[in-house]
Amino acid sequence: MAQSVLLTGAAGRVGTAILDGLVDERDYEWRLLDRDPPTEDHPGEFVVADITDEEAVREAMEGIDAVIHLAGDPRKTAPWESVLPNNIDGTRVVYEAAVDAGVEKVAFASSNHAVGAYETDERTPEMYREEDDFLLDGSELPRPGNLYGVSKAAGETLGRYYHDEYGLSVACVRIGNLTEGHPPIDYERGQAMWLSYRDCAHLFDRCIQADYGYEIVYGISDNDRKYYSIDRAREVLGYNPQDNSAEHD
Ligand SMILES: NC(=O)C1=CN([C@@H]2O[C@H](COP(=O)(O)OP(=O)(O)OC[C@H]3O[C@@H](n4cnc5c(N)ncnc54)[C@H](O)[C@@H]3O)[C@@H](O)[C@H]2O)C=CC1
Ligand SMILES: O=C1O[C@H](COP(=O)(O)O)[C@@H](O)[C@H](O)[C@H]1O
């Protein structure tokens, strides 16, 4: 039977990458949720709701097997007044409703900014280059460099709680820098953590398909220069990225 997947933040960039990559590939029954109504054709059902609206999220969660939770404020400059409701409280609402609805898996869009403060003056810019061997693998403590990063670390910790307490499978994907078509130009850091659209779709697909308990993985393409390991994503999720920012130099 087709799996039913709730995609929050469906109208955004990451949501678009996932839908573009998976709609024709996979037989998922999509339920899309965003506070902004759709502007384009979309698969499945579209629920216009805010993730802080507990009742609406509960309703949207009915009959769902897996959730890809993207909705939130993606700005690294986002103030506390925004990340507290949109990224922290809204994420708690999503996990809580998922547990109550008997959902199996939640893939959470975390961010490189949850660990941004590892990029110290002493390490940069060398760590963005191929010859440098500094590597974060997901087992390190969060080290945010802004309140947005704090909110993503909070989302990861909420996931840990809902996994340990209720057995929900949770994959936190620390997404790098998603750009369509090619890596960011003249931006070493962005090239080292580039995530192509097709690798993004494939990675979240693996989060729906694979078996896991609680995981933190990095969401980047197989870039020659990288300071995030993708070994865990390969091992646990079966992630097999096709793109590499070096091929666009
Ligand atoms: N684009 C990137 O390179 C990266 C994105 N991420 C994370 O991935 C997720 C998606 O990011 P993007 O697609 O780039 O952002 P986006 O701004 O393009 O999309 C986010 C979507 O979430 C919706 N949304 C925001 N707050 C909401 C709320 N309270 N209730 C319902 N819907 C709400 C917005 O309407 C928007 O359609 C975010 O959580 C972001 O922090 C993490 C790392 C990198
Ligand atoms: O979490 C995010 O990270 C990406 C990449 O960060 P940046 O510091 O290289 O801009 C960012 O583009 C995206 O908006 C944000 O949600």
PDB file of C-alpha atoms and ligand atoms in Angstrom:
ATOM      1  CA  MET A   1       0.000   0.000   0.000  1.00  0.00           C
ATOM      2  CA  ALA A   2       1.209   3.523  -0.777  1.00  0.00           C
ATOM      3  CA  GLN A   3       2.712   5.370   2.173  1.00  0.00           C
ATOM      4  CA  SER A   4       1.049   8.607   3.145  1.00  0.00           C
ATOM      5  CA  VAL A   5       3.482  11.440   3.745  1.00  0.00           C
ATOM      6  CA  LEU A   6       2.784  14.779   5.384  1.00  0.00           C
ATOM      7  CA  LEU A   7       5.151  17.468   4.073  1.00  0.00           C
ATOM      8  CA  THR A   8       5.116  20.667   6.148  1.00  0.00           C
ATOM      9  CA  GLY A   9       6.563  23.838   4.644  1.00  0.00           C
ATOM     10  CA  ALA A  10       5.673  22.327   1.276  1.00  0.00           C
ATOM     11  CA  ALA A  11       5.509  25.653  -0.547  1.00  0.00           C
ATOM     12  CA  GLY A  12       9.144  26.519   0.180  1.00  0.00           C
ATOM     13  CA  ARG A  13      12.448  25.765  -1.548  1.00  0.00           C
ATOM     14  CA  VAL A  14      13.251  22.487   0.188  1.00  0.00           C
ATOM     15  CA  GLY A  15       9.652  21.347  -0.232  1.00  0.00           C
ATOM     16  CA  THR A  16       9.841  22.126  -3.941  1.00  0.00           C
ATOM     17  CA  ALA A  17      13.108  20.180  -4.317  1.00  0.00           C
ATOM     18  CA  ILE A  18      11.573  17.159  -2.593  1.00  0.00           C
ATOM     19  CA  LEU A  19       8.339  17.218  -4.588  1.00  0.00           C
ATOM     20  CA  ASP A  20      10.111  17.849  -7.905  1.00  0.00           C
ATOM     21  CA  GLY A  21      12.362  14.866  -7.254  1.00  0.00           C
ATOM     22  CA  LEU A  22       9.853  12.402  -5.856  1.00  0.00           C
ATOM     23  CA  VAL A  23       6.412  12.975  -7.326  1.00  0.00           C
ATOM     24  CA  ASP A  24       7.065  10.907 -10.453  1.00  0.00           C
ATOM     25  CA  GLU A  25       9.460   8.515  -8.724  1.00  0.00           C
ATOM     26  CA  ARG A  26       7.441   7.401  -5.738  1.00  0.00           C
ATOM     27  CA  ASP A  27       3.942   6.237  -5.141  1.00  0.00           C
ATOM     28  CA  TYR A  28       3.448   8.349  -2.015  1.00  0.00           C
ATOM     29  CA  GLU A  29       0.108   9.789  -1.039  1.00  0.00           C
ATOM     30  CA  TRP A  30       1.096  13.379  -0.370  1.00  0.00           C
ATOM     31  CA  ARG A  31      -0.540  15.691   2.106  1.00  0.00           C
ATOM     32  CA  LEU A  32       1.081  19.103   1.876  1.00  0.00           C
ATOM     33  CA  LEU A  33       0.858  21.710   4.621  1.00  0.00           C
ATOM     34  CA  ASP A  34       1.922  25.332   4.571  1.00  0.00           C
ATOM     35  CA  ARG A  35       0.599  28.566   6.000  1.00  0.00           C
ATOM     36  CA  ASP A  36       0.847  30.014   2.489  1.00  0.00           C
ATOM     37  CA  PRO A  37      -1.647  28.652  -0.039  1.00  0.00           C
ATOM     38  CA  PRO A  38      -0.249  26.890  -3.112  1.00  0.00           C
ATOM     39  CA  THR A  39       0.647  29.015  -6.122  1.00  0.00           C
ATOM     40  CA  GLU A  40       1.269  26.093  -8.467  1.00  0.00           C
ATOM     41  CA  ASP A  41      -0.146  22.681  -9.288  1.00  0.00           C
ATOM     42  CA  HIS A  42       0.626  20.228  -6.543  1.00  0.00           C
ATOM     43  CA  PRO A  43       0.220  16.537  -5.882  1.00  0.00           C
ATOM     44  CA  GLY A  44      -2.222  15.257  -3.282  1.00  0.00           C
ATOM     45  CA  GLU A  45      -4.080  17.342  -0.776  1.00  0.00           C
ATOM     46  CA  PHE A  46      -3.002  20.824   0.385  1.00  0.00           C
ATOM     47  CA  VAL A  47      -3.768  21.997   3.922  1.00  0.00           C
ATOM     48  CA  VAL A  48      -3.357  25.710   4.575  1.00  0.00           C
ATOM     49  CA  ALA A  49      -2.449  25.923   8.260  1.00  0.00           C
ATOM     50  CA  ASP A  50       0.072  27.265  10.706  1.00  0.00           C
ATOM     51  CA  ILE A  51       2.079  24.589  12.519  1.00  0.00           C
ATOM     52  CA  THR A  52       1.456  26.361  15.821  1.00  0.00           C
ATOM     53  CA  ASP A  53      -2.261  25.569  15.379  1.00  0.00           C
ATOM     54  CA  GLU A  54      -2.466  22.314  17.322  1.00  0.00           C
ATOM     55  CA  GLU A  55      -5.942  21.378  16.139  1.00  0.00           C
ATOM     56  CA  ALA A  56      -5.139  21.926  12.475  1.00  0.00           C
ATOM     57  CA  VAL A  57      -1.904  19.937  12.739  1.00  0.00           C
ATOM     58  CA  ARG A  58      -3.662  17.068  14.520  1.00  0.00           C
ATOM     59  CA  GLU A  59      -6.231  16.950  11.748  1.00  0.00           C
ATOM     60  CA  ALA A  60      -3.534  17.033   9.069  1.00  0.00           C
ATOM     61  CA  MET A  61      -1.737  14.145  10.791  1.00  0.00           C
ATOM     62  CA  GLU A  62      -4.656  11.695  10.535  1.00  0.00           C
ATOM     63  CA  GLY A  63      -3.770   8.562   8.557  1.00  0.00           C
ATOM     64  CA  ILE A  64      -0.173   9.671   7.983  1.00  0.00           C
ATOM     65  CA  ASP A  65       2.749   7.167   7.977  1.00  0.00           C
ATOM     66  CA  ALA A  66       5.696   9.554   7.769  1.00  0.00           C
ATOM     67  CA  VAL A  67       6.276  13.277   8.181  1.00  0.00           C
ATOM     68  CA  ILE A  68       8.854  15.503   6.522  1.00  0.00           C
ATOM     69  CA  HIS A  69       8.850  18.580   8.713  1.00  0.00           C
ATOM     70  CA  LEU A  70      10.280  21.619   6.961  1.00  0.00           C
ATOM     71  CA  ALA A  71       7.984  24.477   8.024  1.00  0.00           C
ATOM     72  CA  GLY A  72       9.744  27.211   9.920  1.00  0.00           C
ATOM     73  CA  ASP A  73      11.632  30.457   9.628  1.00  0.00           C
ATOM     74  CA  PRO A  74      14.781  29.643   7.583  1.00  0.00           C
ATOM     75  CA  ARG A  75      16.581  32.969   8.097  1.00  0.00           C
ATOM     76  CA  LYS A  76      19.893  32.805   9.925  1.00  0.00           C
ATOM     77  CA  THR A  77      19.087  36.313  11.169  1.00  0.00           C
ATOM     78  CA  ALA A  78      15.610  35.319  12.397  1.00  0.00           C
ATOM     79  CA  PRO A  79      14.804  36.900  15.748  1.00  0.00           C
ATOM     80  CA  TRP A  80      13.696  35.024  18.833  1.00  0.00           C
ATOM     81  CA  GLU A  81      10.160  36.379  18.389  1.00  0.00           C
ATOM     82  CA  SER A  82       9.947  34.347  15.183  1.00  0.00           C
ATOM     83  CA  VAL A  83      12.005  31.222  15.913  1.00  0.00           C
ATOM     84  CA  LEU A  84      10.277  30.593  19.217  1.00  0.00           C
ATOM     85  CA  PRO A  85       6.786  30.094  17.700  1.00  0.00           C
ATOM     86  CA  ASN A  86       7.672  28.975  14.166  1.00  0.00           C
ATOM     87  CA  ASN A  87      10.691  26.755  14.754  1.00  0.00           C
ATOM     88  CA  ILE A  88      10.471  25.585  18.346  1.00  0.00           C
ATOM     89  CA  ASP A  89       6.839  25.576  19.415  1.00  0.00           C
ATOM     90  CA  GLY A  90       5.630  24.588  15.927  1.00  0.00           C
ATOM     91  CA  THR A  91       8.092  21.682  15.848  1.00  0.00           C
ATOM     92  CA  ARG A  92       6.873  20.480  19.246  1.00  0.00           C
ATOM     93  CA  VAL A  93       3.302  20.604  17.939  1.00  0.00           C
ATOM     94  CA  VAL A  94       4.306  18.496  14.919  1.00  0.00           C
ATOM     95  CA  TYR A  95       6.094  15.818  17.002  1.00  0.00           C
ATOM     96  CA  GLU A  96       3.286  15.683  19.550  1.00  0.00           C
ATOM     97  CA  ALA A  97       0.594  15.303  16.905  1.00  0.00           C
ATOM     98  CA  ALA A  98       2.716  12.676  15.119  1.00  0.00           C
ATOM     99  CA  VAL A  99       2.983  10.567  18.263  1.00  0.00           C
ATOM    100  CA  ASP A 100      -0.728  10.877  19.000  1.00  0.00           C
ATOM    101  CA  ALA A 101      -1.625   9.879  15.437  1.00  0.00           C
ATOM    102  CA  GLY A 102       0.654   6.806  15.517  1.00  0.00           C
ATOM    103  CA  VAL A 103       3.006   8.148  12.826  1.00  0.00           C
ATOM    104  CA  GLU A 104       6.133   5.993  12.404  1.00  0.00           C
ATOM    105  CA  LYS A 105       8.786   8.456  11.280  1.00  0.00           C
ATOM    106  CA  VAL A 106       9.532  12.153  11.303  1.00  0.00           C
ATOM    107  CA  ALA A 107      12.342  13.666   9.255  1.00  0.00           C
ATOM    108  CA  PHE A 108      13.190  17.084  10.661  1.00  0.00           C
ATOM    109  CA  ALA A 109      14.861  19.842   8.641  1.00  0.00           C
ATOM    110  CA  SER A 110      17.682  20.886  10.925  1.00  0.00           C
ATOM    111  CA  SER A 111      20.499  23.092   9.730  1.00  0.00           C
ATOM    112  CA  ASN A 112      24.213  23.624   9.421  1.00  0.00           C
ATOM    113  CA  HIS A 113      23.557  26.601  11.695  1.00  0.00           C
ATOM    114  CA  ALA A 114      22.951  24.210  14.623  1.00  0.00           C
ATOM    115  CA  VAL A 115      26.730  23.726  14.553  1.00  0.00           C
ATOM    116  CA  GLY A 116      27.816  27.023  12.994  1.00  0.00           C
ATOM    117  CA  ALA A 117      30.056  28.060  15.879  1.00  0.00           C
ATOM    118  CA  TYR A 118      32.515  25.230  15.141  1.00  0.00           C
ATOM    119  CA  GLU A 119      33.630  27.494  12.307  1.00  0.00           C
ATOM    120  CA  THR A 120      36.041  29.460  14.479  1.00  0.00           C
ATOM    121  CA  ASP A 121      38.441  32.124  13.263  1.00  0.00           C
ATOM    122  CA  GLU A 122      41.298  29.637  13.747  1.00  0.00           C
ATOM    123  CA  ARG A 123      39.664  27.009  11.537  1.00  0.00           C
ATOM    124  CA  THR A 124      38.345  29.202   8.742  1.00  0.00           C
ATOM    125  CA  PRO A 125      38.636  29.513   5.832  1.00  0.00           C
ATOM    126  CA  GLU A 126      40.939  26.439   5.719  1.00  0.00           C
ATOM    127  CA  MET A 127      38.199  24.067   6.885  1.00  0.00           C
ATOM    128  CA  TYR A 128      36.167  24.868   3.782  1.00  0.00           C
ATOM    129  CA  ARG A 129      38.954  23.454   1.551  1.00  0.00           C
ATOM    130  CA  GLU A 130      39.574  19.959   0.256  1.00  0.00           C
ATOM    131  CA  GLU A 131      43.020  19.544   1.816  1.00  0.00           C
ATOM    132  CA  ASP A 132      41.743  20.326   5.338  1.00  0.00           C
ATOM    133  CA  ASP A 133      40.666  17.328   7.428  1.00  0.00           C
ATOM    134  CA  PHE A 134      38.331  18.974   9.944  1.00  0.00           C
ATOM    135  CA  LEU A 135      35.099  16.964   9.897  1.00  0.00           C
ATOM    136  CA  LEU A 136      31.870  17.077  11.887  1.00  0.00           C
ATOM    137  CA  ASP A 137      29.970  13.780  11.878  1.00  0.00           C
ATOM    138  CA  GLY A 138      26.749  14.452  13.800  1.00  0.00           C
ATOM    139  CA  SER A 139      27.950  12.973  17.098  1.00  0.00           C
ATOM    140  CA  GLU A 140      29.262  16.352  18.276  1.00  0.00           C
ATOM    141  CA  LEU A 141      27.249  18.640  20.552  1.00  0.00           C
ATOM    142  CA  PRO A 142      25.267  21.404  18.873  1.00  0.00           C
ATOM    143  CA  ARG A 143      27.144  24.676  18.755  1.00  0.00           C
ATOM    144  CA  PRO A 144      24.874  27.295  17.198  1.00  0.00           C
ATOM    145  CA  GLY A 145      26.167  30.652  16.068  1.00  0.00           C
ATOM    146  CA  ASN A 146      22.793  32.416  16.071  1.00  0.00           C
ATOM    147  CA  LEU A 147      19.292  32.102  17.517  1.00  0.00           C
ATOM    148  CA  TYR A 148      18.095  30.379  14.347  1.00  0.00           C
ATOM    149  CA  GLY A 149      20.734  27.697  15.000  1.00  0.00           C
ATOM    150  CA  VAL A 150      19.564  27.489  18.607  1.00  0.00           C
ATOM    151  CA  SER A 151      16.032  26.823  17.349  1.00  0.00           C
ATOM    152  CA  LYS A 152      17.290  24.008  15.112  1.00  0.00           C
ATOM    153  CA  ALA A 153      19.253  22.451  17.975  1.00  0.00           C
ATOM    154  CA  ALA A 154      16.032  22.665  20.010  1.00  0.00           C
ATOM    155  CA  GLY A 155      14.149  20.846  17.241  1.00  0.00           C
ATOM    156  CA  GLU A 156      16.766  18.076  17.320  1.00  0.00           C
ATOM    157  CA  THR A 157      16.450  17.792  21.107  1.00  0.00           C
ATOM    158  CA  LEU A 158      12.673  17.690  20.919  1.00  0.00           C
ATOM    159  CA  GLY A 159      13.057  14.843  18.449  1.00  0.00           C
ATOM    160  CA  ARG A 160      15.363  13.012  20.857  1.00  0.00           C
ATOM    161  CA  TYR A 161      12.690  13.353  23.552  1.00  0.00           C
ATOM    162  CA  TYR A 162       9.834  12.119  21.363  1.00  0.00           C
ATOM    163  CA  HIS A 163      11.979   9.196  20.257  1.00  0.00           C
ATOM    164  CA  ASP A 164      13.101   8.173  23.754  1.00  0.00           C
ATOM    165  CA  GLU A 165       9.761   8.735  25.420  1.00  0.00           C
ATOM    166  CA  TYR A 166       7.385   7.522  22.711  1.00  0.00           C
ATOM    167  CA  GLY A 167       9.453   5.449  20.277  1.00  0.00           C
ATOM    168  CA  LEU A 168       8.968   7.803  17.330  1.00  0.00           C
ATOM    169  CA  SER A 169      11.668   7.329  14.672  1.00  0.00           C
ATOM    170  CA  VAL A 170      13.323  10.690  14.098  1.00  0.00           C
ATOM    171  CA  ALA A 171      15.930  11.692  11.523  1.00  0.00           C
ATOM    172  CA  CYS A 172      17.344  15.187  11.953  1.00  0.00           C
ATOM    173  CA  VAL A 173      18.908  16.323   8.698  1.00  0.00           C
ATOM    174  CA  ARG A 174      21.377  19.164   9.152  1.00  0.00           C
ATOM    175  CA  ILE A 175      20.851  20.615   5.699  1.00  0.00           C
ATOM    176  CA  GLY A 176      23.784  22.509   4.190  1.00  0.00           C
ATOM    177  CA  ASN A 177      23.173  25.008   1.417  1.00  0.00           C
ATOM    178  CA  LEU A 178      20.446  24.030  -1.029  1.00  0.00           C
ATOM    179  CA  THR A 179      20.684  25.712  -4.408  1.00  0.00           C
ATOM    180  CA  GLU A 180      19.163  24.647  -7.688  1.00  0.00           C
ATOM    181  CA  GLY A 181      21.259  23.693 -10.699  1.00  0.00           C
ATOM    182  CA  HIS A 182      24.705  24.571  -9.369  1.00  0.00           C
ATOM    183  CA  PRO A 183      26.514  25.301  -6.097  1.00  0.00           C
ATOM    184  CA  PRO A 184      26.692  28.847  -4.725  1.00  0.00           C
ATOM    185  CA  ILE A 185      29.162  30.941  -6.742  1.00  0.00           C
ATOM    186  CA  ASP A 186      32.206  32.602  -5.102  1.00  0.00           C
ATOM    187  CA  TYR A 187      31.264  31.169  -1.723  1.00  0.00           C
ATOM    188  CA  GLU A 188      33.712  28.534  -0.429  1.00  0.00           C
ATOM    189  CA  ARG A 189      31.635  27.675   2.615  1.00  0.00           C
ATOM    190  CA  GLY A 190      28.504  27.235   0.536  1.00  0.00           C
ATOM    191  CA  GLN A 191      30.310  25.049  -1.990  1.00  0.00           C
ATOM    192  CA  ALA A 192      31.598  22.791   0.802  1.00  0.00           C
ATOM    193  CA  MET A 193      28.072  22.250   2.101  1.00  0.00           C
ATOM    194  CA  TRP A 194      26.154  22.342  -1.162  1.00  0.00           C
ATOM    195  CA  LEU A 195      23.071  20.151  -1.373  1.00  0.00           C
ATOM    196  CA  SER A 196      21.719  19.736  -4.874  1.00  0.00           C
ATOM    197  CA  TYR A 197      17.990  19.501  -5.478  1.00  0.00           C
ATOM    198  CA  ARG A 198      18.147  15.854  -6.569  1.00  0.00           C
ATOM    199  CA  ASP A 199      20.312  14.793  -3.628  1.00  0.00           C
ATOM    200  CA  CYS A 200      17.916  16.634  -1.321  1.00  0.00           C
ATOM    201  CA  ALA A 201      14.918  14.724  -2.699  1.00  0.00           C
ATOM    202  CA  HIS A 202      16.811  11.425  -2.500  1.00  0.00           C
ATOM    203  CA  LEU A 203      17.961  12.054   1.096  1.00  0.00           C
ATOM    204  CA  PHE A 204      14.459  12.806   2.370  1.00  0.00           C
ATOM    205  CA  ASP A 205      13.165   9.822   0.423  1.00  0.00           C
ATOM    206  CA  ARG A 206      15.666   7.668   2.313  1.00  0.00           C
ATOM    207  CA  CYS A 207      14.356   9.168   5.568  1.00  0.00           C
ATOM    208  CA  ILE A 208      10.928   7.829   4.622  1.00  0.00           C
ATOM    209  CA  GLN A 209      12.190   4.402   3.486  1.00  0.00           C
ATOM    210  CA  ALA A 210      14.974   3.477   5.927  1.00  0.00           C
ATOM    211  CA  ASP A 211      14.669   1.982   9.402  1.00  0.00           C
ATOM    212  CA  TYR A 212      16.228   3.946  12.233  1.00  0.00           C
ATOM    213  CA  GLY A 213      15.671   5.116  15.781  1.00  0.00           C
ATOM    214  CA  TYR A 214      17.061   8.582  16.359  1.00  0.00           C
ATOM    215  CA  GLU A 215      19.624  10.015  13.958  1.00  0.00           C
ATOM    216  CA  ILE A 216      21.413  13.263  13.235  1.00  0.00           C
ATOM    217  CA  VAL A 217      22.885  13.323   9.736  1.00  0.00           C
ATOM    218  CA  TYR A 218      24.333  15.967   7.461  1.00  0.00           C
ATOM    219  CA  GLY A 219      22.461  16.848   4.319  1.00  0.00           C
ATOM    220  CA  ILE A 220      25.049  17.782   1.714  1.00  0.00           C
ATOM    221  CA  SER A 221      26.015  16.427  -1.696  1.00  0.00           C
ATOM    222  CA  ASP A 222      29.162  14.336  -2.170  1.00  0.00           C
ATOM    223  CA  ASN A 223      31.354  17.422  -2.474  1.00  0.00           C
ATOM    224  CA  ASP A 224      35.140  16.938  -2.733  1.00  0.00           C
ATOM    225  CA  ARG A 225      35.580  19.677  -0.199  1.00  0.00           C
ATOM    226  CA  LYS A 226      33.447  19.019   2.830  1.00  0.00           C
ATOM    227  CA  TYR A 227      33.591  19.546   6.573  1.00  0.00           C
ATOM    228  CA  TYR A 228      30.462  17.536   7.263  1.00  0.00           C
ATOM    229  CA  SER A 229      30.653  13.757   7.047  1.00  0.00           C
ATOM    230  CA  ILE A 230      27.918  11.982   5.104  1.00  0.00           C
ATOM    231  CA  ASP A 231      29.031   8.544   6.333  1.00  0.00           C
ATOM    232  CA  ARG A 232      26.192   8.223   8.821  1.00  0.00           C
ATOM    233  CA  ALA A 233      23.612   9.176   6.211  1.00  0.00           C
ATOM    234  CA  ARG A 234      25.090   6.559   3.882  1.00  0.00           C
ATOM    235  CA  GLU A 235      25.252   3.830   6.525  1.00  0.00           C
ATOM    236  CA  VAL A 236      21.926   4.281   8.274  1.00  0.00           C
ATOM    237  CA  LEU A 237      19.739   5.781   5.582  1.00  0.00           C
ATOM    238  CA  GLY A 238      21.305   4.362   2.435  1.00  0.00           C
ATOM    239  CA  TYR A 239      21.977   7.880   1.126  1.00  0.00           C
ATOM    240  CA  ASN A 240      23.830   7.742  -2.192  1.00  0.00           C
ATOM    241  CA  PRO A 241      24.326  11.296  -3.454  1.00  0.00           C
ATOM    242  CA  GLN A 242      24.954  11.937  -7.142  1.00  0.00           C
ATOM    243  CA  ASP A 243      26.277  15.502  -7.110  1.00  0.00           C
ATOM    244  CA  ASN A 244      29.570  17.162  -6.175  1.00  0.00           C
ATOM    245  CA  SER A 245      30.205  20.891  -6.111  1.00  0.00           C
ATOM    246  CA  ALA A 246      33.712  20.308  -7.521  1.00  0.00           C
ATOM    247  CA  GLU A 247      32.159  19.252 -10.833  1.00  0.00           C
ATOM    248  CA  HIS A 248      30.893  22.807 -11.261  1.00  0.00           C
ATOM    249  CA  ASP A 249      34.253  24.606 -10.706  1.00  0.00           C
TER     250      ASP A 249
HETATM  251  N1  LIG B   1      17.228  26.121   2.081  1.00  0.00           N
HETATM  252  C1  LIG B   1      18.298  25.710   2.773  1.00  0.00           C
HETATM  253  O1  LIG B   1      19.444  25.704   2.242  1.00  0.00           O
HETATM  254  C2  LIG B   1      18.146  25.208   4.180  1.00  0.00           C
HETATM  255  C3  LIG B   1      16.908  25.065   4.790  1.00  0.00           C
HETATM  256  N2  LIG B   1      16.840  24.551   6.072  1.00  0.00           N
HETATM  257  C4  LIG B   1      15.543  24.369   6.724  1.00  0.00           C
HETATM  258  O2  LIG B   1      14.655  23.741   5.833  1.00  0.00           O
HETATM  259  C5  LIG B   1      13.337  24.214   6.045  1.00  0.00           C
HETATM  260  C6  LIG B   1      12.755  24.758   4.743  1.00  0.00           C
HETATM  261  O3  LIG B   1      13.579  25.819   4.311  1.00  0.00           O
HETATM  262  P1  LIG B   1      13.343  26.567   2.932  1.00  0.00           P
HETATM  263  O4  LIG B   1      12.493  25.725   2.059  1.00  0.00           O
HETATM  264  O5  LIG B   1      14.645  27.023   2.452  1.00  0.00           O
HETATM  265  O6  LIG B   1      12.533  27.825   3.428  1.00  0.00           O
HETATM  266  P2  LIG B   1      11.295  28.533   2.715  1.00  0.00           P
HETATM  267  O7  LIG B   1      11.086  29.808   3.452  1.00  0.00           O
HETATM  268  O8  LIG B   1      11.485  28.547   1.250  1.00  0.00           O
HETATM  269  O9  LIG B   1      10.115  27.522   3.075  1.00  0.00           O
HETATM  270  C7  LIG B   1       9.595  27.416   4.365  1.00  0.00           C
HETATM  271  C8  LIG B   1       8.100  27.225   4.223  1.00  0.00           C
HETATM  272  O10 LIG B   1       7.567  27.049   5.539  1.00  0.00           O
HETATM  273  C9  LIG B   1       6.372  27.806   5.642  1.00  0.00           C
HETATM  274  N3  LIG B   1       6.199  28.174   7.041  1.00  0.00           N
HETATM  275  C10 LIG B   1       7.021  28.937   7.807  1.00  0.00           C
HETATM  276  N4  LIG B   1       6.520  29.045   9.041  1.00  0.00           N
HETATM  277  C11 LIG B   1       5.375  28.317   9.055  1.00  0.00           C
HETATM  278  C12 LIG B   1       4.411  28.056  10.048  1.00  0.00           C
HETATM  279  N5  LIG B   1       4.512  28.569  11.293  1.00  0.00           N
HETATM  280  N6  LIG B   1       3.369  27.256   9.748  1.00  0.00           N
HETATM  281  C13 LIG B   1       3.229  26.752   8.482  1.00  0.00           C
HETATM  282  N7  LIG B   1       4.101  26.988   7.501  1.00  0.00           N
HETATM  283  C14 LIG B   1       5.167  27.771   7.786  1.00  0.00           C
HETATM  284  C15 LIG B   1       6.578  29.020   4.741  1.00  0.00           C
HETATM  285  O11 LIG B   1       5.328  29.555   4.318  1.00  0.00           O
HETATM  286  C16 LIG B   1       7.401  28.436   3.596  1.00  0.00           C
HETATM  287  O12 LIG B   1       6.595  28.012   2.528  1.00  0.00           O
HETATM  288  C17 LIG B   1      13.419  25.281   7.135  1.00  0.00           C
HETATM  289  O13 LIG B   1      13.063  24.690   8.369  1.00  0.00           O
HETATM  290  C18 LIG B   1      14.883  25.668   7.124  1.00  0.00           C
HETATM  291  O14 LIG B   1      15.294  26.114   8.399  1.00  0.00           O
HETATM  292  C19 LIG B   1      17.957  24.190   6.762  1.00  0.00           C
HETATM  293  C20 LIG B   1      19.189  24.357   6.218  1.00  0.00           C
HETATM  294  C21 LIG B   1      19.393  24.865   4.892  1.00  0.00           C
HETATM  295  O1  LIG B   2      19.871  26.950   7.458  1.00  0.00           O
HETATM  296  C1  LIG B   2      20.087  27.570   6.438  1.00  0.00           C
HETATM  297  O2  LIG B   2      21.296  27.470   5.844  1.00  0.00           O
HETATM  298  C2  LIG B   2      21.497  27.854   4.492  1.00  0.00           C
HETATM  299  C3  LIG B   2      22.972  28.010   4.266  1.00  0.00           C
HETATM  300  O3  LIG B   2      23.476  28.938   5.203  1.00  0.00           O
HETATM  301  P1  LIG B   2      24.360  30.175   4.737  1.00  0.00           P
HETATM  302  O4  LIG B   2      24.941  30.677   6.024  1.00  0.00           O
HETATM  303  O5  LIG B   2      25.377  29.642   3.797  1.00  0.00           O
HETATM  304  O6  LIG B   2      23.445  31.151   4.054  1.00  0.00           O
HETATM  305  C4  LIG B   2      20.723  29.138   4.184  1.00  0.00           C
HETATM  306  O7  LIG B   2      20.905  29.501   2.820  1.00  0.00           O
HETATM  307  C5  LIG B   2      19.260  28.881   4.486  1.00  0.00           C
HETATM  308  O8  LIG B   2      18.477  30.015   4.220  1.00  0.00           O
HETATM  309  C6  LIG B   2      19.113  28.541   5.952  1.00  0.00           C
HETATM  310  O9  LIG B   2      17.779  28.150   6.198  1.00  0.00           O
END
